[in-house]
Coordinates of C-alpha atoms in Angstrom, one line a residue:
Chain A
M1 CA 146.5 87.9 -13.6
T2 CA 145.2 91.1 -15.2
M3 CA 141.8 92.7 -15.6
S4 CA 140.8 95.6 -17.8
I5 CA 137.3 96.9 -18.2
S6 CA 136.6 99.9 -20.4
I7 CA 133.2 101.5 -21.0
T8 CA 133.1 104.3 -23.6
N9 CA 130.7 107.2 -23.7
K10 CA 128.7 105.3 -26.2
W11 CA 128.5 102.4 -23.8
R12 CA 130.8 100.2 -25.8
V13 CA 132.1 97.6 -23.4
D14 CA 135.5 95.8 -23.6
A15 CA 136.2 93.6 -20.6
R16 CA 139.3 91.4 -20.5
H17 CA 140.6 89.1 -17.9
Q18 CA 143.9 87.2 -18.3
I19 CA 145.0 84.4 -16.0
V20 CA 148.2 82.4 -15.9
I21 CA 147.5 78.7 -15.9
P22 CA 150.2 76.3 -14.7
M23 CA 149.5 73.9 -17.7
S24 CA 150.8 73.9 -21.2
A25 CA 148.7 75.7 -23.8
T26 CA 147.9 72.4 -25.6
A27 CA 146.6 70.8 -22.4
V28 CA 144.4 73.9 -21.7
W29 CA 143.1 73.8 -25.2
G30 CA 142.3 70.2 -24.7
Q31 CA 139.8 71.2 -22.1
M32 CA 138.6 74.4 -23.9
R33 CA 137.6 72.2 -26.9
D34 CA 134.7 71.0 -24.7
L35 CA 133.0 74.3 -25.4
R36 CA 129.6 73.3 -23.8
R37 CA 131.3 72.5 -20.5
F38 CA 134.0 75.2 -20.6
I39 CA 131.8 78.2 -21.2
T40 CA 129.4 77.2 -18.4
R41 CA 132.2 78.0 -16.0
D42 CA 130.8 81.5 -16.5
P43 CA 128.5 82.0 -13.4
L44 CA 125.7 83.2 -15.7
H45 CA 125.8 80.4 -18.2
R46 CA 124.0 77.4 -16.8
Y47 CA 123.7 75.2 -19.8
V48 CA 124.5 75.2 -23.5
H49 CA 122.4 73.5 -26.1
V50 CA 124.0 72.9 -29.5
M51 CA 121.3 73.4 -32.1
P52 CA 121.2 70.9 -35.0
N53 CA 122.7 72.1 -38.2
E54 CA 121.4 69.9 -41.0
S55 CA 123.4 71.7 -43.8
Q56 CA 126.7 70.8 -42.1
T57 CA 128.9 68.8 -44.4
T58 CA 131.0 65.9 -43.3
E59 CA 134.1 67.9 -43.9
E60 CA 132.7 70.7 -41.6
A61 CA 131.8 68.2 -39.0
K62 CA 135.5 67.4 -38.6
T63 CA 135.8 70.7 -36.9
L64 CA 134.3 70.3 -33.5
Y65 CA 132.2 73.5 -33.7
P66 CA 132.2 75.0 -37.2
I67 CA 131.8 78.7 -37.5
G68 CA 128.1 79.5 -37.6
T69 CA 127.1 76.7 -35.3
K70 CA 123.9 77.8 -33.4
L71 CA 123.9 77.6 -29.6
L72 CA 121.2 78.3 -27.1
I73 CA 122.7 79.4 -23.8
E74 CA 120.6 79.2 -20.6
H75 CA 121.5 82.3 -18.6
R76 CA 120.6 81.9 -15.0
L77 CA 121.3 83.8 -11.8
F78 CA 119.9 82.2 -8.6
G79 CA 117.9 79.9 -10.9
I80 CA 116.2 82.8 -12.8
G81 CA 117.0 84.2 -16.2
P82 CA 116.4 84.1 -20.0
D83 CA 117.7 81.8 -22.7
R84 CA 119.9 83.6 -25.2
N85 CA 120.8 82.9 -28.8
S86 CA 124.4 82.4 -29.8
R87 CA 126.6 81.5 -32.8
I88 CA 130.2 80.4 -33.0
V89 CA 131.9 83.3 -34.8
R90 CA 135.5 82.2 -34.5
W91 CA 137.2 78.8 -33.9
E92 CA 140.9 78.5 -34.2
E93 CA 142.0 75.0 -33.4
G94 CA 144.7 75.1 -30.6
K95 CA 144.2 78.8 -30.0
G96 CA 140.7 79.9 -29.1
Y97 CA 137.1 80.6 -30.0
A98 CA 134.5 83.3 -29.8
F99 CA 130.7 83.2 -29.8
S100 CA 127.9 85.8 -29.8
D101 CA 125.5 86.2 -26.9
L102 CA 122.2 87.8 -28.0
S103 CA 118.8 88.3 -26.7
I104 CA 116.2 86.0 -28.3
R105 CA 113.5 88.7 -28.5
N106 CA 115.7 91.5 -29.9
P107 CA 119.4 91.0 -30.7
R108 CA 120.0 94.7 -30.3
M109 CA 118.8 94.7 -26.7
S110 CA 120.0 93.3 -23.4
F111 CA 123.7 93.6 -23.7
P112 CA 124.5 92.1 -27.1
H113 CA 128.1 90.9 -26.9
I114 CA 130.8 88.5 -28.1
C115 CA 132.6 86.3 -25.6
A116 CA 136.0 85.1 -26.5
Y117 CA 138.3 82.6 -24.9
E118 CA 141.9 82.4 -26.1
V119 CA 145.0 80.5 -24.8
R120 CA 148.6 81.2 -25.7
P121 CA 151.8 79.6 -24.3
R122 CA 153.8 81.5 -21.7
N123 CA 156.5 78.9 -21.5
K124 CA 156.7 75.1 -21.8
H125 CA 154.7 74.5 -18.6
E126 CA 152.5 77.6 -18.4
S127 CA 150.0 79.4 -20.5
I128 CA 147.9 82.5 -20.5
L129 CA 144.2 82.2 -20.8
S130 CA 142.3 85.3 -21.9
I131 CA 138.6 85.8 -21.3
Q132 CA 137.0 88.6 -23.1
A133 CA 133.5 90.2 -23.4
R134 CA 132.9 92.9 -26.0
G135 CA 129.6 94.5 -26.8
R136 CA 127.2 97.3 -26.1
W137 CA 125.7 97.9 -22.7
T138 CA 122.0 98.7 -23.2
A139 CA 120.8 99.5 -19.7
H140 CA 121.9 103.1 -19.8
L141 CA 120.2 104.1 -16.6
M142 CA 122.6 102.0 -14.6
P143 CA 125.6 103.8 -13.2
K144 CA 128.8 102.9 -15.0
W145 CA 130.6 101.9 -11.8
I146 CA 127.9 99.3 -11.2
V147 CA 128.3 98.0 -14.7
R148 CA 132.1 97.9 -14.2
Y149 CA 131.7 96.1 -10.9
W150 CA 129.3 93.6 -12.4
L151 CA 131.6 92.7 -15.3
H152 CA 134.5 92.5 -12.9
W153 CA 132.6 90.0 -10.8
V154 CA 131.5 87.9 -13.8
L155 CA 135.0 87.8 -15.3
R156 CA 136.8 87.1 -12.0
T157 CA 134.3 84.3 -11.1
T158 CA 134.7 82.8 -14.5
G159 CA 138.5 82.9 -14.2
W160 CA 138.3 81.3 -10.8
M161 CA 135.9 78.6 -11.9
I162 CA 138.2 77.8 -14.9
Q163 CA 141.2 77.6 -12.7
L164 CA 139.3 75.1 -10.5
E165 CA 138.3 73.1 -13.5
L166 CA 141.9 72.9 -14.8
L167 CA 143.1 72.0 -11.3
A168 CA 140.7 69.0 -11.4
V169 CA 142.2 68.0 -14.7
R170 CA 145.8 68.3 -13.3
K171 CA 144.8 66.2 -10.3
A172 CA 143.2 63.6 -12.5
K173 CA 146.2 63.5 -14.8
A174 CA 148.5 63.0 -11.8
K175 CA 146.3 60.2 -10.5
S176 CA 146.3 58.6 -14.0
A177 CA 150.1 58.8 -14.2
I178 CA 150.4 57.1 -10.8
R179 CA 148.1 54.3 -11.9
S180 CA 149.9 53.7 -15.1
R181 CA 153.3 53.3 -13.4
P182 CA 154.6 49.8 -13.6
Chain B
M1 CA 147.7 57.6 -37.5
T2 CA 144.9 59.3 -39.5
D3 CA 141.2 58.6 -40.3
N4 CA 140.5 56.2 -43.1
P5 CA 138.7 58.5 -45.7
N6 CA 136.5 55.6 -46.7
S7 CA 135.2 54.9 -43.2
P8 CA 132.0 56.8 -42.4
T9 CA 132.5 59.7 -39.9
P10 CA 130.5 59.0 -36.8
P11 CA 127.9 61.7 -36.1
L12 CA 129.0 64.4 -33.7
R13 CA 127.4 64.0 -30.4
L14 CA 127.7 67.6 -29.4
N15 CA 124.8 67.6 -26.9
H16 CA 126.5 64.7 -25.0
H17 CA 129.6 64.5 -23.1
P18 CA 132.5 64.4 -25.5
A19 CA 135.1 61.7 -25.7
R20 CA 138.3 62.4 -23.7
C21 CA 141.7 60.8 -23.6
L22 CA 142.0 58.2 -20.9
N23 CA 145.4 59.5 -19.9
C24 CA 145.2 63.3 -20.0
F25 CA 141.5 64.0 -20.5
Y26 CA 142.1 65.9 -23.7
V27 CA 138.8 66.4 -25.6
L28 CA 139.1 64.0 -28.6
E29 CA 135.9 64.9 -30.4
G30 CA 136.4 66.4 -33.8
L31 CA 140.0 65.4 -34.2
V32 CA 141.3 64.2 -37.6
T33 CA 143.8 61.8 -36.0
N34 CA 143.3 58.8 -33.8
Q35 CA 146.0 59.9 -31.4
C36 CA 145.7 62.3 -28.5
P37 CA 147.6 65.5 -29.4
E38 CA 148.6 66.0 -25.8
C39 CA 150.0 62.7 -24.7
G40 CA 150.0 60.6 -27.9
L41 CA 147.8 57.8 -26.5
P42 CA 145.9 56.2 -29.4
F43 CA 142.1 55.8 -29.3
D44 CA 139.5 54.2 -31.5
R45 CA 136.2 56.1 -31.9
K46 CA 134.4 52.8 -32.4
N47 CA 135.8 51.3 -29.2
P48 CA 134.4 53.1 -26.1
A49 CA 137.1 51.3 -23.9
T50 CA 139.8 53.5 -25.5
F51 CA 138.3 56.8 -24.3
T52 CA 136.2 58.2 -21.5
R53 CA 133.3 60.5 -21.4
N54 CA 133.7 61.5 -17.8
A55 CA 135.3 64.9 -17.3
P56 CA 137.4 65.3 -14.2
Y57 CA 135.8 67.4 -11.5
I58 CA 136.5 68.7 -8.0
G59 CA 134.2 66.9 -5.6
W60 CA 133.5 69.8 -3.2
L61 CA 132.6 72.0 -6.1
F62 CA 129.9 69.5 -6.9
W63 CA 128.0 69.6 -3.6
L64 CA 129.1 72.7 -1.8
P65 CA 127.0 75.3 -3.7
S66 CA 123.9 73.3 -3.2
W67 CA 124.7 72.6 0.4
L68 CA 125.2 76.4 0.9
L69 CA 121.8 76.9 -0.8
A70 CA 120.1 74.5 1.6
L71 CA 121.8 76.2 4.5
A72 CA 120.7 79.6 3.3
G73 CA 117.2 78.3 3.0
I74 CA 117.3 77.0 6.5
L75 CA 118.7 80.2 7.9
L76 CA 116.1 82.3 6.1
A77 CA 113.2 80.1 7.2
T78 CA 114.5 80.0 10.8
S79 CA 114.9 83.7 11.1
T80 CA 111.5 84.4 9.6
L81 CA 109.8 81.9 11.9
L82 CA 111.6 83.2 15.0
Y83 CA 110.5 86.7 13.9
M84 CA 106.9 85.4 13.6
G85 CA 107.1 83.9 17.0
N86 CA 106.4 80.5 15.7
W87 CA 107.9 77.8 18.0
G88 CA 106.0 74.8 16.7
Y89 CA 106.0 72.2 14.0
A90 CA 107.2 74.7 11.4
L91 CA 110.4 75.4 13.2
W92 CA 111.3 72.0 14.5
F93 CA 110.2 69.8 11.6
A94 CA 109.3 71.8 8.5
V95 CA 112.6 73.8 8.5
P96 CA 114.9 70.7 8.6
F97 CA 112.6 68.9 6.2
A98 CA 112.9 71.7 3.7
G99 CA 116.6 71.9 4.1
G100 CA 117.0 68.2 3.5
S101 CA 114.7 68.3 0.5
I102 CA 116.7 71.1 -1.1
L103 CA 119.9 69.1 -0.5
G104 CA 118.4 65.9 -1.9
Y105 CA 117.0 67.8 -4.9
R106 CA 120.1 69.6 -5.8
V107 CA 123.0 67.4 -4.8
R108 CA 123.7 64.2 -6.8
V109 CA 126.0 62.3 -4.5
G110 CA 126.1 58.9 -2.8
K111 CA 124.0 57.9 0.2
I112 CA 126.8 58.2 2.7
L113 CA 127.9 61.7 1.6
L114 CA 124.2 62.8 1.4
I115 CA 123.7 61.7 5.1
M116 CA 126.9 63.4 6.1
L117 CA 125.8 66.6 4.3
A118 CA 122.4 66.4 6.1
I119 CA 124.3 66.1 9.4
G120 CA 126.3 69.1 8.4
L121 CA 123.1 71.0 7.8
A122 CA 121.9 70.0 11.3
F123 CA 125.1 71.4 12.6
G124 CA 124.6 74.6 10.6
L125 CA 121.1 74.8 12.1
M126 CA 122.5 74.4 15.5
C127 CA 125.0 77.2 15.0
A128 CA 122.2 79.4 13.5
M129 CA 120.1 78.9 16.6
M130 CA 123.1 79.7 18.9
G131 CA 124.1 82.8 16.9
N132 CA 120.7 84.1 15.8
Y133 CA 118.6 83.5 18.8
G134 CA 121.3 83.1 21.5
A135 CA 120.2 79.5 22.3
G136 CA 122.4 77.6 24.7
L137 CA 124.4 74.6 23.6
F138 CA 121.8 72.2 25.2
C139 CA 118.9 73.7 23.2
A140 CA 121.0 73.8 20.0
L141 CA 122.2 70.3 20.4
L142 CA 118.7 69.1 21.1
L143 CA 117.5 70.9 18.0
A144 CA 120.2 69.3 15.9
V145 CA 119.2 65.8 17.2
I146 CA 115.5 66.5 16.5
A147 CA 116.4 67.9 13.0
I148 CA 118.3 64.8 11.8
G149 CA 115.1 62.7 11.2
P150 CA 113.3 65.3 9.1
L151 CA 116.5 66.3 7.3
I152 CA 117.2 62.7 6.2
L153 CA 113.5 62.2 5.2
G154 CA 113.6 65.4 3.3
A155 CA 116.8 64.4 1.5
V156 CA 115.3 61.1 0.4
L157 CA 112.0 62.8 -0.8
G158 CA 114.0 65.6 -2.5
T159 CA 116.0 62.9 -4.4
L160 CA 112.8 61.2 -5.5
L161 CA 111.3 64.5 -6.6
R162 CA 114.4 65.2 -8.7
I163 CA 114.2 61.8 -10.3
I164 CA 110.5 62.3 -11.1
L165 CA 110.8 65.8 -12.4
K166 CA 113.9 64.9 -14.5
A167 CA 111.7 62.5 -16.4
S168 CA 109.0 65.1 -16.9
S169 CA 108.9 68.0 -19.3
F170 CA 108.5 70.6 -16.6
S171 CA 110.7 73.4 -17.8
Q172 CA 111.0 75.4 -14.5
R173 CA 112.3 72.4 -12.5
S174 CA 115.7 73.9 -11.9
W175 CA 114.4 76.7 -9.6
L176 CA 110.7 76.5 -8.9
P177 CA 110.8 73.4 -6.6
I178 CA 113.7 75.0 -4.7
L179 CA 111.8 78.3 -4.2
A180 CA 108.7 76.3 -3.1
L181 CA 110.8 74.3 -0.6
M182 CA 112.3 77.4 0.8
L183 CA 108.9 78.9 1.3
L184 CA 107.3 75.7 2.7
P185 CA 108.3 76.2 6.4
I186 CA 107.1 79.8 6.3
A187 CA 103.7 78.8 4.8
I188 CA 103.4 76.0 7.5
G189 CA 104.3 78.6 10.1
L190 CA 101.6 81.0 8.9
I191 CA 99.0 78.2 9.0
E192 CA 100.2 77.0 12.4
G193 CA 100.5 80.4 14.0
R194 CA 102.0 81.0 17.4
P195 CA 101.8 78.2 19.9
P196 CA 98.6 78.4 22.1
T197 CA 98.7 79.4 25.8
Y198 CA 99.2 76.2 27.6
Q199 CA 98.1 75.4 31.2
S200 CA 100.8 75.7 33.9
R201 CA 102.6 72.5 34.9
S202 CA 104.4 71.4 38.0
V203 CA 107.4 69.2 38.3
Q204 CA 108.3 67.7 41.7
T205 CA 111.5 66.0 42.9
S206 CA 112.0 64.5 46.3
Q207 CA 115.0 63.4 48.2
I208 CA 115.5 61.8 51.7
I209 CA 118.2 63.6 53.7
N210 CA 119.8 62.0 56.7
A211 CA 119.3 65.0 59.0
P212 CA 116.5 66.3 61.2
T213 CA 114.0 68.8 59.7
H214 CA 115.4 71.9 61.6
Q215 CA 118.9 71.4 60.1
V216 CA 117.5 71.0 56.6
W217 CA 115.3 74.1 57.0
D218 CA 118.4 76.2 58.1
E219 CA 120.2 75.2 54.9
L220 CA 117.4 76.2 52.6
V221 CA 118.3 79.9 53.1
F222 CA 121.5 79.2 51.1
Y223 CA 120.1 76.5 48.8
E224 CA 121.3 78.0 45.6
E225 CA 124.9 78.1 46.7
I226 CA 126.0 74.7 45.6
D227 CA 129.7 73.7 45.7
R228 CA 129.3 70.3 44.0
E229 CA 130.1 69.6 40.3
P230 CA 126.9 70.0 38.2
P231 CA 125.7 67.1 36.1
W232 CA 126.6 67.0 32.4
L233 CA 123.2 68.3 31.3
L234 CA 123.6 71.4 33.4
K235 CA 127.2 71.9 32.2
L236 CA 125.9 71.6 28.6
G237 CA 123.9 74.7 28.6
L238 CA 121.1 74.6 31.1
P239 CA 121.2 77.5 33.7
R240 CA 123.5 76.6 36.5
P241 CA 122.8 78.1 40.0
L242 CA 125.7 80.1 41.3
G243 CA 124.5 82.0 44.4
T244 CA 121.8 84.1 46.0
T245 CA 121.2 87.5 47.4
G246 CA 118.4 88.6 49.7
T247 CA 116.6 86.7 52.5
V248 CA 113.7 84.2 52.8
D249 CA 112.9 84.8 56.5
R250 CA 109.3 86.1 56.0
V251 CA 106.4 86.3 53.5
G252 CA 107.1 89.1 51.0
A253 CA 110.9 88.8 51.2
I254 CA 112.7 89.1 47.9
K255 CA 115.5 86.8 46.9
K256 CA 117.5 87.0 43.7
C257 CA 119.0 83.8 42.5
L258 CA 122.1 84.1 40.3
Y259 CA 122.6 81.6 37.5
D260 CA 125.4 81.4 35.0
S261 CA 123.1 82.7 32.3
G262 CA 121.2 85.4 34.2
T263 CA 119.0 85.9 37.3
I264 CA 115.6 84.8 38.7
T265 CA 114.0 87.1 41.2
K266 CA 111.6 85.3 43.7
C267 CA 109.2 86.6 46.2
I268 CA 108.3 84.5 49.2
T269 CA 104.6 83.8 49.3
E270 CA 104.4 81.1 52.1
F271 CA 106.6 80.7 55.1
E272 CA 105.8 77.9 57.5
S273 CA 108.9 77.3 59.6
R274 CA 110.4 73.8 59.1
R275 CA 107.5 72.8 56.8
R276 CA 107.1 74.8 53.7
L277 CA 108.7 77.6 51.8
A278 CA 106.8 78.7 48.7
F279 CA 107.8 81.4 46.3
E280 CA 106.6 83.2 43.2
V281 CA 108.9 84.1 40.3
I282 CA 108.6 87.9 39.7
E283 CA 111.4 88.3 37.2
Q284 CA 113.0 85.8 34.9
D285 CA 116.1 86.5 32.8
I286 CA 118.0 83.3 32.2
H287 CA 117.8 83.1 28.3
F288 CA 114.9 80.6 28.4
E289 CA 112.2 83.2 28.1
H290 CA 111.0 81.8 24.8
D291 CA 110.8 78.2 26.1
V292 CA 109.2 78.4 29.5
E293 CA 107.7 81.0 31.8
L294 CA 108.7 80.2 35.4
L295 CA 105.7 80.9 37.7
G296 CA 106.9 79.8 41.2
G297 CA 107.7 76.8 43.3
Q298 CA 108.1 75.5 46.8
F299 CA 110.2 73.5 49.2
E300 CA 108.3 71.1 51.4
L301 CA 109.8 69.3 54.4
I302 CA 108.3 66.0 55.8
I303 CA 109.6 64.2 58.8
E304 CA 110.6 60.7 58.1
P305 CA 111.5 57.9 60.6
H306 CA 115.0 57.5 62.0
G307 CA 115.7 61.3 62.1
Q308 CA 115.5 61.7 58.3
T309 CA 113.7 64.4 56.3
R310 CA 112.0 64.2 53.0
L311 CA 112.7 67.4 51.0
T312 CA 110.5 68.0 48.0
L313 CA 111.2 70.7 45.5
T314 CA 108.4 71.8 43.1
T315 CA 108.7 74.1 40.1
D316 CA 105.6 75.6 38.5
Y317 CA 106.0 76.8 34.9
R318 CA 104.0 77.6 31.8
P319 CA 105.4 75.9 28.6
L320 CA 105.7 78.1 25.6
V321 CA 106.9 75.8 22.8
A322 CA 105.0 73.2 20.7
P323 CA 104.5 70.3 20.1
R324 CA 104.0 69.2 23.7
W325 CA 104.6 65.5 23.0
L326 CA 108.1 66.4 22.0
W327 CA 109.0 69.1 24.5
Q328 CA 107.2 68.0 27.7
P329 CA 109.6 65.0 28.5
I330 CA 112.6 67.2 27.7
E331 CA 111.4 70.0 30.0
E332 CA 110.7 67.4 32.8
L333 CA 114.2 65.9 32.3
A334 CA 115.9 69.3 32.5
I335 CA 113.9 70.5 35.6
H336 CA 114.5 67.1 37.4
Q337 CA 118.2 67.5 36.7
L338 CA 118.2 71.0 38.2
H339 CA 116.2 69.9 41.2
E340 CA 118.5 66.9 41.8
H341 CA 121.5 69.1 41.7
V342 CA 120.0 71.6 44.2
L343 CA 118.6 68.9 46.5
T344 CA 121.8 66.9 46.5
G345 CA 123.8 70.1 47.2
I346 CA 121.6 70.8 50.2
S347 CA 121.7 67.2 51.4
Q348 CA 125.5 67.0 51.2
R349 CA 126.0 70.3 53.1
V350 CA 123.4 69.3 55.8
E351 CA 125.0 65.9 56.2
S352 CA 128.5 67.3 56.4
R353 CA 127.4 69.9 59.0
G354 CA 125.5 67.3 60.9
E355 CA 128.7 65.2 61.1
T356 CA 130.7 68.3 62.2
F357 CA 128.0 69.0 64.7
T358 CA 128.1 65.4 66.1
M359 CA 131.9 65.5 66.2
E360 CA 131.9 68.8 68.1
H361 CA 129.4 67.3 70.6
R362 CA 131.6 64.3 71.0
H363 CA 134.6 66.5 71.6
D364 CA 132.6 68.5 74.2
D365 CA 131.6 65.2 75.8
V366 CA 135.3 64.1 76.0
D367 CA 136.3 67.5 77.5
Q368 CA 133.6 67.3 80.1
H369 CA 134.6 63.7 81.0
H370 CA 138.2 64.9 81.6

């Protein structure tokens, strides 16, 4: 499990958190595909709405979330917070995805950033899940150590929640395997 | 197995729970094959029996955050009300009701688990009272028992509120009702204010002792030194008498009674030998200062037929907590228990000394005879 957070002089933020998951990369991707559920493991993302895209072709619809799909993410902390606009900017089947996270009022304000989730195999039974947030911190009056601590808390909690989610899947699979035994 | 290109692609239901493999819960939505890539189990998009839309989850993660939220609400309201000095309906009823409502509003579980969580909240309230205010186990247990009713009622109404608001278009329903419920006990406490100054009350307990008045009177000096095992109610957290210092041989004498939770200092106000011993409480420090103010009391001895004595113990106090319909019977029960413990202690010691006295007399008689 590794965590790296860098904040440059120009307030560029690059925060990464990697966790080892005791599940195959395919199985982890199988859960990541439910993007609406998976990204709400982030303690700030309460709910994700997928906005209708009428121009989407049948062929595009075969990809679960085609690049450009609009999302509306409800950001909440203790029940209070804004809704933010988002778009899928990357979707690599079996590997990962990324989406933007921008303020509705002004996309250049309130920490515009890209969130990325990526999984890669470590061995046959283990995988490495990488959670990343890259963007520009806009509240410059805030001391950098607070920003670092805040990002650290968000990423660590997200990682912990994802591990719990995947633990539930492992348990359910084990139960399912016991039930299906002759 | 691949999709038939001629068959119409079912619309994506992205704002609904996606289809998952029955075996390994892999998300099947948007796949070009009709086979789970993880375990190979086939599925048919048009047949809901071949997949599930329920994602696996960890049960405690489903209810624990909301339970902790309800507990935090209870602790916040209790601390605020105690700080405000409100010992009335707001503390005993509104706080557990609000806690139960938050629980019912936030937690979507079965009835049994909801009741168990409500009981858990009552236990949390009990611990908060013991830790925050230093209440004894008796008071905390009592509070937990009182809280169960409003907690469960709150949980039911909270659930109903959730169902009603879910059907509405109220956009702030995720947090505004919770905030309102958290503030409800404090608002009721502000309206209710501190409990009024109640009139003093007296509780009397009598016991017949098989000994003449002068023997009982002699024992009163040491009445707080009781060797017998206290009843369960006293063991549970009510102050248990341990011993005394000082004398009671005249008006104005000071006597300090030691209890397991502190001391009560008494000043003798009436001294009628073998008839009445009255006292005034001049200092009270037994951790019940928020509940009752002890004013005084008296021992009264009445001669009964067959060499017996009726000993009556009276305690005068001023109640400090509301509502009276709830607390008066509990106070009376507690004081009667304490009285009975003291009177039985005196009775047992007097009767055992009386027997010794009689035996000694008998021995004397035998010696004289020889």
